[in-house]
PDB file of C-alpha atoms in Angstrom:
ATOM      1  CA  LYS G1436     128.478  92.603  81.150  1.00  0.00           C
ATOM      2  CA  MET G1437     126.906  91.383  84.228  1.00  0.00           C
ATOM      3  CA  THR G1438     126.566  92.318  87.538  1.00  0.00           C
ATOM      4  CA  GLY G1439     127.804  89.281  89.679  1.00  0.00           C
ATOM      5  CA  THR G1440     128.244  88.385  93.236  1.00  0.00           C
ATOM      6  CA  LEU G1441     130.848  89.607  95.511  1.00  0.00           C
ATOM      7  CA  ASP G1442     132.291  86.006  95.680  1.00  0.00           C
ATOM      8  CA  SER G1443     132.457  85.925  92.185  1.00  0.00           C
ATOM      9  CA  HIS G1444     134.573  89.374  91.927  1.00  0.00           C
ATOM     10  CA  MET G1445     136.600  88.352  94.706  1.00  0.00           C
ATOM     11  CA  ASN G1446     137.485  85.254  92.736  1.00  0.00           C
ATOM     12  CA  ILE G1447     138.150  87.467  89.744  1.00  0.00           C
ATOM     13  CA  CYS G1448     140.414  89.713  91.909  1.00  0.00           C
ATOM     14  CA  LYS G1449     142.200  86.443  92.906  1.00  0.00           C
ATOM     15  CA  ALA G1450     142.884  85.282  89.343  1.00  0.00           C
ATOM     16  CA  PHE G1451     144.153  88.816  88.532  1.00  0.00           C
ATOM     17  CA  GLU G1452     146.272  89.133  91.588  1.00  0.00           C
ATOM     18  CA  MET G1453     144.478  92.501  92.402  1.00  0.00           C
ATOM     19  CA  THR G1454     142.279  93.605  95.163  1.00  0.00           C
ATOM     20  CA  LEU G1455     138.370  94.613  95.258  1.00  0.00           C
ATOM     21  CA  PRO G1456     139.067  98.453  94.906  1.00  0.00           C
ATOM     22  CA  GLU G1457     141.486  98.306  92.143  1.00  0.00           C
ATOM     23  CA  LEU G1458     138.667  96.197  90.357  1.00  0.00           C
ATOM     24  CA  TYR G1459     136.001  98.472  90.978  1.00  0.00           C
ATOM     25  CA  ARG G1460     138.583 101.729  90.505  1.00  0.00           C
ATOM     26  CA  ASP G1461     137.672 102.867  86.746  1.00  0.00           C
ATOM     27  CA  LEU G1462     133.990 102.301  87.559  1.00  0.00           C
ATOM     28  CA  PRO G1463     131.858 105.573  86.743  1.00  0.00           C
ATOM     29  CA  SER G1464     130.936 107.178  90.064  1.00  0.00           C
ATOM     30  CA  SER G1465     127.009 107.634  90.991  1.00  0.00           C
ATOM     31  CA  LYS G1466     125.892 111.484  90.267  1.00  0.00           C
ATOM     32  CA  LYS G1467     126.323 113.655  93.423  1.00  0.00           C
ATOM     33  CA  THR G1468     123.448 115.728  94.266  1.00  0.00           C
ATOM     34  CA  ILE G1469     124.295 119.428  94.987  1.00  0.00           C
ATOM     35  CA  ASP G1470     121.612 121.894  95.410  1.00  0.00           C
ATOM     36  CA  VAL G1471     122.098 125.472  96.180  1.00  0.00           C
ATOM     37  CA  GLN G1472     119.156 127.594  97.070  1.00  0.00           C
ATOM     38  CA  LYS G1473     120.207 131.542  97.275  1.00  0.00           C
ATOM     39  CA  SER G1474     118.269 133.536 100.082  1.00  0.00           C
ATOM     40  CA  LYS G1475     116.330 135.362  97.594  1.00  0.00           C
ATOM     41  CA  ALA G1476     115.684 132.280  95.672  1.00  0.00           C
ATOM     42  CA  LYS G1477     111.502 131.545  95.306  1.00  0.00           C
ATOM     43  CA  HIS G1478     110.453 128.482  97.227  1.00  0.00           C
ATOM     44  CA  ASP G1479     107.655 126.637  97.083  1.00  0.00           C
ATOM     45  CA  VAL G1480     105.522 128.125  99.953  1.00  0.00           C
ATOM     46  CA  TYR G1481     102.235 126.529 101.422  1.00  0.00           C
ATOM     47  CA  ILE G1482      99.764 128.789 103.530  1.00  0.00           C
ATOM     48  CA  HIS G1483      97.803 126.405 105.905  1.00  0.00           C
ATOM     49  CA  ASP G1484      95.872 129.236 107.273  1.00  0.00           C
ATOM     50  CA  LYS G1485      97.088 132.790 108.504  1.00  0.00           C
ATOM     51  CA  LYS G1486      98.321 131.253 111.683  1.00  0.00           C
ATOM     52  CA  SER G1487     100.924 128.978 109.846  1.00  0.00           C
ATOM     53  CA  SER G1488     102.783 128.302 106.766  1.00  0.00           C
ATOM     54  CA  SER G1489     105.850 125.701 105.355  1.00  0.00           C
ATOM     55  CA  GLU G1490     108.362 126.860 103.159  1.00  0.00           C
ATOM     56  CA  ILE G1491     110.069 123.867 100.981  1.00  0.00           C
ATOM     57  CA  LEU G1492     113.862 124.919 101.160  1.00  0.00           C
ATOM     58  CA  ALA G1493     115.218 122.414  98.518  1.00  0.00           C
ATOM     59  CA  SER G1494     114.252 122.249  94.626  1.00  0.00           C
ATOM     60  CA  ASN G1495     112.844 118.987  93.268  1.00  0.00           C
ATOM     61  CA  VAL G1496     112.608 117.490  96.687  1.00  0.00           C
ATOM     62  CA  GLN G1497     110.474 114.501  94.948  1.00  0.00           C
ATOM     63  CA  ASN G1498     113.997 113.191  93.874  1.00  0.00           C
ATOM     64  CA  LYS G1499     115.999 113.650  97.243  1.00  0.00           C
ATOM     65  CA  LYS G1500     116.058 111.426 100.017  1.00  0.00           C
ATOM     66  CA  MET G1501     115.004 114.632 102.691  1.00  0.00           C
ATOM     67  CA  MET G1502     112.859 117.308 102.465  1.00  0.00           C
ATOM     68  CA  PRO G1503     113.631 120.430 104.446  1.00  0.00           C
ATOM     69  CA  VAL G1504     110.871 122.733 105.150  1.00  0.00           C
ATOM     70  CA  LEU G1505     110.824 125.802 107.277  1.00  0.00           C
ATOM     71  CA  ILE G1506     107.562 126.065 109.575  1.00  0.00           C
ATOM     72  CA  LYS G1507     106.508 129.816 110.847  1.00  0.00           C
ATOM     73  CA  ILE G1508     103.606 129.933 113.519  1.00  0.00           C
ATOM     74  CA  VAL G1509     102.187 133.137 114.364  1.00  0.00           C
ATOM     75  CA  LYS G1510     101.373 134.053 117.862  1.00  0.00           C
ATOM     76  CA  GLY G1511      98.314 132.073 119.026  1.00  0.00           C
ATOM     77  CA  GLY G1512      98.589 129.789 115.854  1.00  0.00           C
ATOM     78  CA  GLN G1513      99.400 125.736 115.008  1.00  0.00           C
ATOM     79  CA  THR G1514      99.685 124.047 112.527  1.00  0.00           C
ATOM     80  CA  PRO G1515      97.214 121.669 110.872  1.00  0.00           C
ATOM     81  CA  GLY G1516      97.434 118.025 112.273  1.00  0.00           C
ATOM     82  CA  GLU G1517      99.368 115.746 110.415  1.00  0.00           C
ATOM     83  CA  GLU G1518      99.944 111.518 109.819  1.00  0.00           C
ATOM     84  CA  SER G1519     101.910 110.261 107.165  1.00  0.00           C
ATOM     85  CA  LYS G1520     102.384 106.994 105.929  1.00  0.00           C
ATOM     86  CA  PRO G1521     104.492 104.503 108.203  1.00  0.00           C
ATOM     87  CA  GLY G1522     108.146 104.754 107.466  1.00  0.00           C
ATOM     88  CA  VAL G1523     108.268 108.005 107.260  1.00  0.00           C
ATOM     89  CA  GLU G1524     110.633 110.095 109.861  1.00  0.00           C
ATOM     90  CA  LYS G1525     110.711 113.734 110.920  1.00  0.00           C
ATOM     91  CA  PHE G1526     113.235 116.159 112.530  1.00  0.00           C
ATOM     92  CA  ILE G1527     112.527 119.265 114.319  1.00  0.00           C
ATOM     93  CA  TYR G1528     114.866 122.224 115.312  1.00  0.00           C
ATOM     94  CA  ILE G1529     113.165 125.259 117.086  1.00  0.00           C
ATOM     95  CA  LEU G1530     114.994 128.308 115.303  1.00  0.00           C
ATOM     96  CA  ASP G1531     113.032 130.589 117.647  1.00  0.00           C
ATOM     97  CA  GLY G1532     110.046 130.595 119.911  1.00  0.00           C
ATOM     98  CA  LYS G1533     108.102 128.593 122.313  1.00  0.00           C
ATOM     99  CA  VAL G1534     106.593 125.228 120.855  1.00  0.00           C
ATOM    100  CA  GLU G1535     104.354 122.940 122.077  1.00  0.00           C
ATOM    101  CA  ALA G1536     104.827 119.787 120.046  1.00  0.00           C
ATOM    102  CA  ASN G1537     101.893 117.650 119.750  1.00  0.00           C
ATOM    103  CA  ILE G1538     102.548 114.015 118.951  1.00  0.00           C
ATOM    104  CA  GLY G1539      99.805 111.226 119.930  1.00  0.00           C
ATOM    105  CA  ASN G1540      98.772 111.897 123.211  1.00  0.00           C
ATOM    106  CA  ASP G1541     101.965 113.403 124.030  1.00  0.00           C
ATOM    107  CA  LYS G1542     102.933 117.221 124.490  1.00  0.00           C
ATOM    108  CA  TYR G1543     106.392 118.473 124.475  1.00  0.00           C
ATOM    109  CA  ASP G1544     107.676 121.913 125.477  1.00  0.00           C
ATOM    110  CA  LEU G1545     110.552 123.112 123.003  1.00  0.00           C
ATOM    111  CA  THR G1546     112.294 126.321 123.041  1.00  0.00           C
ATOM    112  CA  LYS G1547     115.240 128.004 120.620  1.00  0.00           C
ATOM    113  CA  GLY G1548     118.053 125.041 120.167  1.00  0.00           C
ATOM    114  CA  ASP G1549     115.672 122.310 121.009  1.00  0.00           C
ATOM    115  CA  THR G1550     115.331 119.375 118.730  1.00  0.00           C
ATOM    116  CA  LEU G1551     112.471 116.596 118.161  1.00  0.00           C
ATOM    117  CA  TYR G1552     112.874 113.094 116.122  1.00  0.00           C
ATOM    118  CA  PHE G1553     110.040 111.007 115.849  1.00  0.00           C
ATOM    119  CA  GLU G1554     108.401 108.544 113.365  1.00  0.00           C
ATOM    120  CA  SER G1555     105.778 111.060 111.742  1.00  0.00           C
ATOM    121  CA  SER G1556     103.241 108.649 111.296  1.00  0.00           C
ATOM    122  CA  ILE G1557     101.739 109.032 114.752  1.00  0.00           C
ATOM    123  CA  PRO G1558      99.470 112.222 114.542  1.00  0.00           C
ATOM    124  CA  HIS G1559     101.065 115.579 115.089  1.00  0.00           C
ATOM    125  CA  TYR G1560     100.789 119.029 115.039  1.00  0.00           C
ATOM    126  CA  PHE G1561     102.640 122.209 116.260  1.00  0.00           C
ATOM    127  CA  ARG G1562     101.267 125.020 118.664  1.00  0.00           C
ATOM    128  CA  ASN G1563     102.987 128.334 119.257  1.00  0.00           C
ATOM    129  CA  ALA G1564     103.205 128.680 122.705  1.00  0.00           C
ATOM    130  CA  GLY G1565     105.427 132.009 122.845  1.00  0.00           C
ATOM    131  CA  PRO G1566     104.589 135.860 122.967  1.00  0.00           C
ATOM    132  CA  GLY G1567     105.824 135.859 119.172  1.00  0.00           C
ATOM    133  CA  GLU G1568     106.497 134.234 116.028  1.00  0.00           C
ATOM    134  CA  ALA G1569     108.027 130.730 116.449  1.00  0.00           C
ATOM    135  CA  GLU G1570     110.404 129.141 113.447  1.00  0.00           C
ATOM    136  CA  LEU G1571     110.950 125.720 113.083  1.00  0.00           C
ATOM    137  CA  LEU G1572     113.072 123.663 110.915  1.00  0.00           C
ATOM    138  CA  SER G1573     111.667 120.361 109.708  1.00  0.00           C
ATOM    139  CA  ILE G1574     113.399 117.831 108.269  1.00  0.00           C
ATOM    140  CA  ILE G1575     111.238 114.990 106.601  1.00  0.00           C
ATOM    141  CA  SER G1576     113.039 111.889 104.933  1.00  0.00           C
ATOM    142  CA  PRO G1577     111.957 110.599 102.867  1.00  0.00           C
ATOM    143  CA  PRO G1578     110.350 113.556 100.815  1.00  0.00           C
ATOM    144  CA  LEU G1579     106.343 113.661 101.447  1.00  0.00           C
ATOM    145  CA  LEU G1580     104.365 116.089  99.915  1.00  0.00           C
TER     146      LEU G1580
END
């Protein structure tokens, strides 16, 4: 058994008068990732201080390509400053509340339903700018703890 190149596989197909998909048809498919988390399941929760927390919404994130996190910020609170290694991206969806996203030297005012996508190697933090608790869904890719 050997891997071969696309050209060598095309030549094999030509010799056997078959298509490339037919040649690959019986190869085992890669394992599919399915991770169901019930609402009552225990998640890893990180309490940054009494003003903010992060809850990882999937298990075994080290072996995944993205990490979903629920961020909660109480009135007047903010998340700790973060700055990840280059190549890590972050997507934020505001579930509830009013949030000031501080990314580098820029500020973005976000409310329920707004989104933000950025390179998370830029120093950043989120501040609750509303009268109640703010909730954000954060997706980090690749996962970073």
